[in-house]
Amino acid sequence: MDEAAPIPEQPDNRAEQSLVWLTTHWAFWRPTPLRHLLAALVLALLVGGVTALVYLTGGIQYVYSHSMYLPIVLAALLFGWRGGLALALVGGVALGPFMPIDVDAGQMQSPLNWIYRALLFSLIGVALGLGVGYLKKQLHMARWLAFHEPLTGLPNRLQLEQGLLTFAGTDMGSPALILIQLRNIEMIGRNFGYQTMDEVIKAAYHRIKVQLPEGCSAYLFWSDQIAAILPDNLLQDDAELPERIAGSLRTPVTVSGLAMHLEVQMGIVRGGVIEQSPMGLLQHASAALETGLKEGRELSLFIPGAADAEREVLGLLGQLREAIREGQLQLHYQPKVELASGRVIGAEALVRWRHPQRGLIPPGLFLPAAEETSLIHPLTEWVIGQALSDQVRLRECGLDLIVAVNVSPRNLQSKGFERYLRGQLAMPSVRPEMIELEVTESAFMGNIEEAILLLERVRELGVKIAVDDFGTGHSSLAYLHRLPLDTIKIDQAFVRDLGSHDGSLAVVRAAVMICEALGYKSVAEGIETEAALLELRESGVQVGQGYYYSRPLPFDDFVAWVERDLTRSAI
Ligand code: C2E
Ligand code: MG
Ligand code: MG
């Protein structure tokens, strides 16, 4: 079996730079008929000049005949091996039968002498021409590979960036960019093979290209994204173009008899919207694409400023790990009140970030993004550790309250988290039955059987489990009764709308009925008014939480609030 060719190492910097220079400049000699004619003329002059030089300096016996290598090398460089051979033969004959060895003595050369020289010239001309031809081919290949994606042969991101840069230097106005993501292309590759996937990408590319105005190009930006550049005024005149591109991709692509549907997402950025570098356009188009994806729109136009919030969140995420280490996070507690008696029975721990420059940052700014990453693990571990020690301090103040912590679905899926929880709950100071984990409904999505097993394992540790934001997620009544739960927290959206929407009251009552039937505790969050409180109490909700009672408070303020409340109820 043939051994696979070794993959060459990445060239060092200088070599790489020369390669880039060569690949971009080697084509300085573009063979046009006029250039051919000019080159042939120069070569003829050189041959004539060398012949005259040899004759005038006294004949072939002197060293000047070697000057003939110069036109031979030039001919091989410009015209390849055929040119090298032709010039070698002409030069060989010019210094051949008619050129004396010694002009003054009138002594001629022997045939063997000039024939050997002519053959040597030919050998050099052909060898050099072949070598140059090979090198040109290699450079051509290197240049092609630098600017194309090798498997599909489509123009790649480097070409796209060059296209944007050169666009800026033309008189076509400012460029607009349309970024088209083939969202299910990876899935096609996984299921039908990566060759089929490449064929689908090529077909999609050609469909897009056909829709573009003449002279505009499309490029493969990522393996699943195709970018098209066009003058902004063209897009302004033809606002339907993006829709037409999307439409052209709606017809399934057929590869090897299989019809494949494409799921498409498009981000558009108009030129001249804001001052932007050509590369900035790419970022903006990606941001528009992402926004469309989040908002469930197939086509989305970049709006300046829209990406700033996302950049801000990413910036915060970058600092989060250090913030946890340096103790910048803190927990605020919001009381949970038994509606019938008005007694405080617990508290929800809600994280806040005291940022050294930006002050107090609410969780809404960084938590949803952190939940998308593994950063949620150290964060939740810190929250649990802090909440457990706060609970001990509460007990020392004579307050025996159930403390609830929010746990992200991602935490629950992690074995490491389970181990951490087990370790924390095994500590002697901890009473697991006084801990509640609040989990949103999305944690039960996907594999429900697995979710049930997981929750059962966690619940066996002795903690309580609550479904948070009930009614807003995707909970299916079909499995609700199978989940090992203790509490259902009716989302604040329903509580807020109690006075204005009859539907909300119906949902609250239905949730209470479910809780009663399944033996769960019902909690309503977001109670802001007395009217809402009365309505909820009337509907049979057992526990309430909201600004009506108290906003989430720092630990000491919370303790003071509960103690004040106790005094009030005692009076
Ligand atoms: P959540 O768990 O549903 O928490 C209730 C949110 O509603 C809290 O917002 C709370 O301040 C707010 N709230 C309470 N009562 C009222 C009210 O009467 N009116 C209004 N308008 N709002 C009220 P917060 O603290 O900003 O937290 C937002 C979300 O962030 C939480 O929703 C929870 O999903 C998440 N979160 C907070 N802390 C943590 C944490 O430590 N870990 C995890 N994984 N998530 C957390
Ligand atoms: Mg909660
Ligand atoms: Mg909630």
PDB file of N, CA, C and O and ligand atoms in Angstrom, residues 348 350 406 438 440 467-470 489-492 525 545, ligand 3:
ATOM      1  N   GLU A 348     -36.083  33.138  48.035  1.00  0.00           N
ATOM      2  CA  GLU A 348     -35.382  32.731  46.805  1.00  0.00           C
ATOM      3  C   GLU A 348     -34.074  33.503  46.725  1.00  0.00           C
ATOM      4  O   GLU A 348     -34.058  34.727  46.884  1.00  0.00           O
ATOM      5  N   LEU A 350     -31.239  35.120  44.690  1.00  0.00           N
ATOM      6  CA  LEU A 350     -31.085  35.628  43.318  1.00  0.00           C
ATOM      7  C   LEU A 350     -29.725  36.308  43.207  1.00  0.00           C
ATOM      8  O   LEU A 350     -29.382  37.157  44.029  1.00  0.00           O
ATOM      9  N   ASN A 406     -31.791  28.913  42.017  1.00  0.00           N
ATOM     10  CA  ASN A 406     -32.113  28.621  40.619  1.00  0.00           C
ATOM     11  C   ASN A 406     -31.015  27.768  40.022  1.00  0.00           C
ATOM     12  O   ASN A 406     -29.831  28.069  40.164  1.00  0.00           O
ATOM     13  N   GLU A 438     -34.860  25.443  41.965  1.00  0.00           N
ATOM     14  CA  GLU A 438     -35.844  25.933  40.988  1.00  0.00           C
ATOM     15  C   GLU A 438     -35.289  25.675  39.590  1.00  0.00           C
ATOM     16  O   GLU A 438     -34.198  26.121  39.248  1.00  0.00           O
ATOM     17  N   THR A 440     -36.213  25.608  35.357  1.00  0.00           N
ATOM     18  CA  THR A 440     -37.215  26.018  34.351  1.00  0.00           C
ATOM     19  C   THR A 440     -37.659  24.800  33.537  1.00  0.00           C
ATOM     20  O   THR A 440     -36.969  23.789  33.491  1.00  0.00           O
ATOM     21  N   VAL A 467     -40.719  23.657  39.678  1.00  0.00           N
ATOM     22  CA  VAL A 467     -40.679  24.082  38.270  1.00  0.00           C
ATOM     23  C   VAL A 467     -40.865  25.593  38.278  1.00  0.00           C
ATOM     24  O   VAL A 467     -41.875  26.091  38.776  1.00  0.00           O
ATOM     25  N   ASP A 468     -39.884  26.295  37.729  1.00  0.00           N
ATOM     26  CA  ASP A 468     -39.919  27.764  37.722  1.00  0.00           C
ATOM     27  C   ASP A 468     -40.642  28.244  36.462  1.00  0.00           C
ATOM     28  O   ASP A 468     -40.690  27.527  35.455  1.00  0.00           O
ATOM     29  N   ASP A 469     -41.185  29.434  36.495  1.00  0.00           N
ATOM     30  CA  ASP A 469     -41.810  30.081  35.330  1.00  0.00           C
ATOM     31  C   ASP A 469     -42.822  29.161  34.655  1.00  0.00           C
ATOM     32  O   ASP A 469     -42.887  29.096  33.413  1.00  0.00           O
ATOM     33  N   PHE A 470     -43.613  28.461  35.439  1.00  0.00           N
ATOM     34  CA  PHE A 470     -44.565  27.495  34.871  1.00  0.00           C
ATOM     35  C   PHE A 470     -45.561  28.196  33.937  1.00  0.00           C
ATOM     36  O   PHE A 470     -46.094  29.246  34.259  1.00  0.00           O
ATOM     37  N   LYS A 489     -44.138  26.879  40.304  1.00  0.00           N
ATOM     38  CA  LYS A 489     -44.156  28.340  40.444  1.00  0.00           C
ATOM     39  C   LYS A 489     -44.822  28.936  39.210  1.00  0.00           C
ATOM     40  O   LYS A 489     -44.267  28.882  38.107  1.00  0.00           O
ATOM     41  N   ILE A 490     -46.017  29.465  39.404  1.00  0.00           N
ATOM     42  CA  ILE A 490     -46.771  30.032  38.274  1.00  0.00           C
ATOM     43  C   ILE A 490     -46.063  31.308  37.827  1.00  0.00           C
ATOM     44  O   ILE A 490     -45.732  32.172  38.642  1.00  0.00           O
ATOM     45  N   ASP A 491     -45.805  31.418  36.533  1.00  0.00           N
ATOM     46  CA  ASP A 491     -44.997  32.535  36.033  1.00  0.00           C
ATOM     47  C   ASP A 491     -45.639  33.882  36.293  1.00  0.00           C
ATOM     48  O   ASP A 491     -46.874  34.038  36.274  1.00  0.00           O
ATOM     49  N   GLN A 492     -44.779  34.885  36.481  1.00  0.00           N
ATOM     50  CA  GLN A 492     -45.294  36.213  36.838  1.00  0.00           C
ATOM     51  C   GLN A 492     -46.112  36.854  35.719  1.00  0.00           C
ATOM     52  O   GLN A 492     -46.901  37.760  35.985  1.00  0.00           O
ATOM     53  N   GLU A 525     -45.423  33.908  41.522  1.00  0.00           N
ATOM     54  CA  GLU A 525     -44.357  34.917  41.634  1.00  0.00           C
ATOM     55  C   GLU A 525     -44.781  36.195  40.937  1.00  0.00           C
ATOM     56  O   GLU A 525     -45.677  36.193  40.096  1.00  0.00           O
ATOM     57  N   GLN A 545     -44.891  35.462  46.142  1.00  0.00           N
ATOM     58  CA  GLN A 545     -43.587  36.122  46.158  1.00  0.00           C
ATOM     59  C   GLN A 545     -43.712  37.317  45.227  1.00  0.00           C
ATOM     60  O   GLN A 545     -44.353  37.212  44.181  1.00  0.00           O
TER      61      GLN A 545
HETATM   62 MG    MG B   3     -39.543  32.575  37.843  1.00  0.00          MG
END
